[in-house]
Tab-separated table of C-alpha atoms and ligand atoms in Angstrom:
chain	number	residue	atom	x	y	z
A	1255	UNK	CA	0.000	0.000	0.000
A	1256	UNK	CA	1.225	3.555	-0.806
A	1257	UNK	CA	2.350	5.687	1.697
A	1258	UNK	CA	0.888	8.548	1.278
A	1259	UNK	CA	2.298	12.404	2.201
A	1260	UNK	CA	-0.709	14.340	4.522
A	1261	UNK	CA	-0.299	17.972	4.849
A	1262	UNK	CA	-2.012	19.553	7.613
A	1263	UNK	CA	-2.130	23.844	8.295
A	1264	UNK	CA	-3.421	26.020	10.177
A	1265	UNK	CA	-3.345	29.151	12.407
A	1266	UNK	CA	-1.664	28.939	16.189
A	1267	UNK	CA	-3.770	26.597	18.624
A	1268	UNK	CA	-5.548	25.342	16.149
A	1269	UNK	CA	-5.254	22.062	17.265
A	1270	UNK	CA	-3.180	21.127	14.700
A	1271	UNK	CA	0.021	19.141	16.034
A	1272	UNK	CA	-2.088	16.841	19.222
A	1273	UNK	CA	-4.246	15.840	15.742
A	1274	UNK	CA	-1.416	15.262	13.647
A	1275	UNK	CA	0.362	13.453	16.097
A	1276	UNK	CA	-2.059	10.829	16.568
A	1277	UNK	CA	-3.029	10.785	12.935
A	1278	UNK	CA	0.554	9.653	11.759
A	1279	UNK	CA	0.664	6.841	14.878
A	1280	UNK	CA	-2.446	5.314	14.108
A	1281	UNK	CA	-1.457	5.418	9.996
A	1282	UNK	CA	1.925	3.626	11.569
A	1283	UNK	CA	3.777	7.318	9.988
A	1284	UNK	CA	6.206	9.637	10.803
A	1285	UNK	CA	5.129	12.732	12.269
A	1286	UNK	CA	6.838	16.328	11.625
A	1287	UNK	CA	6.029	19.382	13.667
A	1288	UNK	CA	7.770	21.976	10.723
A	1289	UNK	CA	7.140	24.833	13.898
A	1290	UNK	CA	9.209	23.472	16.317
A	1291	UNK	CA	12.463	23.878	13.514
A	1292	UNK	CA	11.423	27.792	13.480
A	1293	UNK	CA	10.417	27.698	17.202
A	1294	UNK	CA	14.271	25.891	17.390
A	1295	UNK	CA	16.124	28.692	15.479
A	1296	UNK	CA	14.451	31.402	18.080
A	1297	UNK	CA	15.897	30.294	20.777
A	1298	UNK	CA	18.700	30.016	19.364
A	1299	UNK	CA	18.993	33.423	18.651
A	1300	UNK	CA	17.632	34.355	21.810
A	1301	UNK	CA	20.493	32.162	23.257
A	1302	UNK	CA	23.009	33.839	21.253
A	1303	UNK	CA	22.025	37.182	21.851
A	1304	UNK	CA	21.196	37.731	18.098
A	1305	UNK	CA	18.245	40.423	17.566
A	1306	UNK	CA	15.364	37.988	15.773
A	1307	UNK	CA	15.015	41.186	13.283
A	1308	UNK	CA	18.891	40.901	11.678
A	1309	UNK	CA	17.767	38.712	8.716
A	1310	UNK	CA	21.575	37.725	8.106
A	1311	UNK	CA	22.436	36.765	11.493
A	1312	UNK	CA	19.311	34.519	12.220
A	1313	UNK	CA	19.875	33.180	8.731
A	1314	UNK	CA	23.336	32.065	9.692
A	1315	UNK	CA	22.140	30.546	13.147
A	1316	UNK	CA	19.778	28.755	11.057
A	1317	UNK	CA	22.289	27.072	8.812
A	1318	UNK	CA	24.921	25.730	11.037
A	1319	UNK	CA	21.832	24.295	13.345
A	1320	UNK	CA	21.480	20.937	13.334
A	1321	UNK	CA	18.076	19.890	14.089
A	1322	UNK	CA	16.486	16.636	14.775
A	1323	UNK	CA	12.932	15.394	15.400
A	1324	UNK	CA	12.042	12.283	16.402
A	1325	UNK	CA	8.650	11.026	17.900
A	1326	UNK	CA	8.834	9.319	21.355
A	1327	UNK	CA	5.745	7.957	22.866
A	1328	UNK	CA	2.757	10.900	22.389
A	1329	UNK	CA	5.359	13.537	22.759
A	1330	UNK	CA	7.724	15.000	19.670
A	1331	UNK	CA	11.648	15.204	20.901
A	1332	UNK	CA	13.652	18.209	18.870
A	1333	UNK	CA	17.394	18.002	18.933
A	1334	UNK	CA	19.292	20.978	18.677
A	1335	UNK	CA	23.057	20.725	18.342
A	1336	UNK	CA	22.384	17.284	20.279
A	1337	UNK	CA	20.417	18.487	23.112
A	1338	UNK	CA	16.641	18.318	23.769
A	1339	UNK	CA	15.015	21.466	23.559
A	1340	UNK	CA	11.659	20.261	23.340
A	1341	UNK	CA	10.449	22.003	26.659
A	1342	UNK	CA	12.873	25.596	25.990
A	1343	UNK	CA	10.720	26.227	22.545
A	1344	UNK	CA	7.648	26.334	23.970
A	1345	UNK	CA	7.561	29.448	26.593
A	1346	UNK	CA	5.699	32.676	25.755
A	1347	UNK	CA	8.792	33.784	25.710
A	1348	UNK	CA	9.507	31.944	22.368
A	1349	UNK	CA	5.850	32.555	20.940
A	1350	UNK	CA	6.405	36.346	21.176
A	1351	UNK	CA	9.846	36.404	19.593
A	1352	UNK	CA	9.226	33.747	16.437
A	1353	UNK	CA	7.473	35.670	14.146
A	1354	UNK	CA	10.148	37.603	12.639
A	1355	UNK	CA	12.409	34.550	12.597
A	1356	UNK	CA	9.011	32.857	10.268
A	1357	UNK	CA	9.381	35.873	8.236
A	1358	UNK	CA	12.516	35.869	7.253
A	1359	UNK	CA	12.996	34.482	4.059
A	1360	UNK	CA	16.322	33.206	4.631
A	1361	UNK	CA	15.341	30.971	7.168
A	1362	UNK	CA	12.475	29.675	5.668
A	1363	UNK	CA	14.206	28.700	2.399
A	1364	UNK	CA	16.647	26.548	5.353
A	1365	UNK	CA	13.598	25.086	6.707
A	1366	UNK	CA	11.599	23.896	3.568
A	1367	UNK	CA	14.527	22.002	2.402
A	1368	UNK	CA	14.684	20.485	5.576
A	1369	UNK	CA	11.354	19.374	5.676
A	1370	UNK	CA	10.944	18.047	2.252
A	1371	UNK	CA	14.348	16.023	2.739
A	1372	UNK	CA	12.668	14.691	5.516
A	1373	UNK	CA	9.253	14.243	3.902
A	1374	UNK	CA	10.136	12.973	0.085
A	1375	UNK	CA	9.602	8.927	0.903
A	1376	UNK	CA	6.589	9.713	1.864
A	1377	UNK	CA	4.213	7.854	5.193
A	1378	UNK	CA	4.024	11.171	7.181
A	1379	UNK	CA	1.828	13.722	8.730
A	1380	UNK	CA	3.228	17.160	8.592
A	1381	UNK	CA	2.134	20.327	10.082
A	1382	UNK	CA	2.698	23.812	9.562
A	1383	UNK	CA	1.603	27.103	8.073
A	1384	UNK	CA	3.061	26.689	4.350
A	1385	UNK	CA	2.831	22.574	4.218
A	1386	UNK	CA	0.493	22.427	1.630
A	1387	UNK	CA	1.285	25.359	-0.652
A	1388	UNK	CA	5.097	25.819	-0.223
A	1389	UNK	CA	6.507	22.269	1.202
A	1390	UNK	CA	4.600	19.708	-0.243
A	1391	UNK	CA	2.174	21.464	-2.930
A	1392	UNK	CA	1.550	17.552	-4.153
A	1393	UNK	CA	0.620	16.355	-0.791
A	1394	UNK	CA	-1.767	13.501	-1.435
A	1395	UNK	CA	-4.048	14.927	1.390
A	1396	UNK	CA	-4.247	18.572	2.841
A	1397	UNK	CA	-6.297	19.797	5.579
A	1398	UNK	CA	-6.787	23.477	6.670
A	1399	UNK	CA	-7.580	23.270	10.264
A	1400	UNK	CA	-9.430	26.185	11.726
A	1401	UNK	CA	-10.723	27.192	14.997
A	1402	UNK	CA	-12.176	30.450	16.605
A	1403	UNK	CA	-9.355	32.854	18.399
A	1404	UNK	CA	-11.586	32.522	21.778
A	1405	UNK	CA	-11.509	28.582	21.289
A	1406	UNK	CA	-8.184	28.604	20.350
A	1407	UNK	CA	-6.681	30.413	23.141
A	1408	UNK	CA	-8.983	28.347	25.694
A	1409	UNK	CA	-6.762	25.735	24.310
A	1410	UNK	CA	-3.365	26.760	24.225
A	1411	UNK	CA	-4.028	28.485	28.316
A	1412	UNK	CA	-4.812	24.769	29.167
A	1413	UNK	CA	-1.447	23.636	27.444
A	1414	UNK	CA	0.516	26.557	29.008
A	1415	UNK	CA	-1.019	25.391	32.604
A	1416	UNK	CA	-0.499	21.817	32.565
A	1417	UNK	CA	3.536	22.920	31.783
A	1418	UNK	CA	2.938	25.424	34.929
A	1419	UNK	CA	3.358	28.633	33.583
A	1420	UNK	CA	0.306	31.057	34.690
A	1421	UNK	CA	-0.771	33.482	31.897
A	1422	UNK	CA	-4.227	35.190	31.547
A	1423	UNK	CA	-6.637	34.574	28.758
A	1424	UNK	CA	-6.666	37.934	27.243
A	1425	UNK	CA	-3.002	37.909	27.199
A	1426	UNK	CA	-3.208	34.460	24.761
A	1427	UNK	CA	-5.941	35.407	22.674
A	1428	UNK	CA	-4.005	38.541	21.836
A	1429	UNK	CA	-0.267	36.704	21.484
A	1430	UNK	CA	-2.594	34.274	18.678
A	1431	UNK	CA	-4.465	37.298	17.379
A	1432	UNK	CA	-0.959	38.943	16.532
A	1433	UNK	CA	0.594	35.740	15.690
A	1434	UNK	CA	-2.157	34.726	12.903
A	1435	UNK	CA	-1.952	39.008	11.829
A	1436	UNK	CA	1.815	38.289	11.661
A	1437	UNK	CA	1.413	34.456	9.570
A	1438	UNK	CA	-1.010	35.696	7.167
A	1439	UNK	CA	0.222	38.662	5.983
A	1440	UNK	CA	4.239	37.593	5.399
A	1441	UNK	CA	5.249	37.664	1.906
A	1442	UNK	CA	7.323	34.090	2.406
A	1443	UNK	CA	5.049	30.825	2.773
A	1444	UNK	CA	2.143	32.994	4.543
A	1445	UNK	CA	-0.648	31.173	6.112
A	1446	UNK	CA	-2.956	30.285	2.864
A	1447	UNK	CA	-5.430	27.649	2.114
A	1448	UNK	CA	-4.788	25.951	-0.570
A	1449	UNK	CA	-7.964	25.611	-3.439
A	1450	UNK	CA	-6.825	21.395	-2.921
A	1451	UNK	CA	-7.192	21.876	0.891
A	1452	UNK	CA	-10.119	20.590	2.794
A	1453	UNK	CA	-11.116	22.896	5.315
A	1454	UNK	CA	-11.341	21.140	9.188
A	1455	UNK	CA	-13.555	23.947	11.745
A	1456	UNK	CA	-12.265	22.489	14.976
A	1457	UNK	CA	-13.848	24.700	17.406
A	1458	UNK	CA	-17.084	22.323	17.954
A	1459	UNK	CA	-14.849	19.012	17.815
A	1460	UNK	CA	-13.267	16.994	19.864
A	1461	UNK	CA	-9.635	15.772	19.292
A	1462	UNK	CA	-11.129	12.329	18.622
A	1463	UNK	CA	-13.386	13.664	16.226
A	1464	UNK	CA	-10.992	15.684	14.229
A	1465	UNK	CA	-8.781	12.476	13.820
A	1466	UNK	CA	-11.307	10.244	12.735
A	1467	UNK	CA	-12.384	12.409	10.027
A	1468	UNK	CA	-9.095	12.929	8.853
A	1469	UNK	CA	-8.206	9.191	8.818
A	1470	UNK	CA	-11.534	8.961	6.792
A	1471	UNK	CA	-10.063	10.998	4.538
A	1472	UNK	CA	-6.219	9.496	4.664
A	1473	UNK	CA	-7.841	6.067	4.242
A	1474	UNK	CA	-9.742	7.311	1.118
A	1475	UNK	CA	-6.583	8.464	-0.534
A	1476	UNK	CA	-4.695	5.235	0.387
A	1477	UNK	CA	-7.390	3.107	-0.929
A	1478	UNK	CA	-8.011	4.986	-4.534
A	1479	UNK	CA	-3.571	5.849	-4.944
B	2354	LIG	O1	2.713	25.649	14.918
B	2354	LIG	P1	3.468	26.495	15.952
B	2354	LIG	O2	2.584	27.386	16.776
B	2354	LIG	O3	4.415	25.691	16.791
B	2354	LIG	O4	4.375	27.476	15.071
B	2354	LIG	C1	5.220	28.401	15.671
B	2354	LIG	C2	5.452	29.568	14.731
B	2354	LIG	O5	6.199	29.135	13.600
B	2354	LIG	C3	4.199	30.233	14.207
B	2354	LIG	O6	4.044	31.521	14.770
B	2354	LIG	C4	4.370	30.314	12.725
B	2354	LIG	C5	5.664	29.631	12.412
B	2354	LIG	N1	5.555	28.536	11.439
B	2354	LIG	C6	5.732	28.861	10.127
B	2354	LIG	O7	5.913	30.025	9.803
B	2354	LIG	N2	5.698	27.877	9.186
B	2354	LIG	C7	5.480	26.609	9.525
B	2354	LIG	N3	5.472	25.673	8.575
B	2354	LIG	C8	5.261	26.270	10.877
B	2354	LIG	C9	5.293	27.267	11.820
């Protein structure tokens, strides 16, 4: 049986990568998070002291990073320069700073290649903003996953709280309401729908619903390819 490529974006919170996740383990595929390589490269520059808005310093960082994902039980494990950095890219402190690094179009170039050298045999479940219009524009399946900002930043408090940091609603709807401002309107692999994309509202779903209905539409593919 073909294994197919499944291209899923979306804006922040959208409940994109907990979908995803369990999509590709239940399909027995690989699963990429594409944000947490531009989530990676921000704290790098943080780290370094690098401002996130010089373009040709944060494209250097980017190049000489070596980044590795790799799935480990429910939970994605990024490797940067060896180490795990899988809890240090996802702080407020990172989601307030990427956006310039996503602009850049430096680093995204970096990035794409990465993910399509990771993504070219095909069997996996990737998610991003530019997945299905920029990384994989023959993705056998593409889903745009939606949700309202109110639902959306219910969501990602929840996620922030379980990890123990304390942050107040308002403060999260507006980080995603400037965040989705920022990823739409970039002129490098903006957040677009693509005409081949079938559009996912999430904010009346639950996470089980969501992935049935995509592996509806995964096992559809599979069966006709
Ligand atoms: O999916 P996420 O929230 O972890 O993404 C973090 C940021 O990275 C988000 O603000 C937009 C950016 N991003 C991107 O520009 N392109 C992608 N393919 C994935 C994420």
């Amino acid at each position: 049986m073909r294994r197919i490529i499944i291209a899923i974006d979306g804006p922040a919170a959208s409940g994109k990568s907990t979908t995803a996740r369990e999509v590709a383990r239940r399909l027995g595929y690989t699963y990429i998070d594409s944000g947490a390589m531009y989530r990676a490269v921000t704290l790098e520059a943080l780290r370094e002291n690098v401002s996130v808005h010089n373009r040709d310093k944060v494209i250097e960082l980017a190049r000489e990073l070596d980044l590795k994902l790799r799935s480990h039980e429910s939970k994605t494990i990024i490797y940067m320069n060896g180490e795990d950095v899988s809890e240090k890219i996802r702080t407020p402190e990172i989601d307030q700073n990427i956006s310039p690094v996503a602009a850049n179009p430096g680093v995204r170039a970096i990035m794409v290649k990465k993910q399509q050298a990771m993504g070219e045999a095909g069997g996996i479940v990737m998610d991003g903003r530019d997945i299905g219009t920029v990384v994989f524009p023959h993705a056998d399946l593409k889903i745009f996953m939606i949700a309202s900002v109110k639902e959306r930043a219910i969501r990602r408090k929840k996620e922030l709280e379980q990890k123990g940091v304390k942050i107040d609603l308002e403060e999260v709807e507006k980080d995603i309401e400037y965040r989705d401002k920022q990823d739409i309107n970039r002129n490098h692999g903006p957040l677009l729908k693509s005409d081949d994309a079938v559009e996912l509202d999430t904010t009346r779903l639950t996470v089980e619903e969501q992935i049935r209905k995509i592996l509806e539409l995964a096992q559809n593919k599979i069966e006709t390819s």
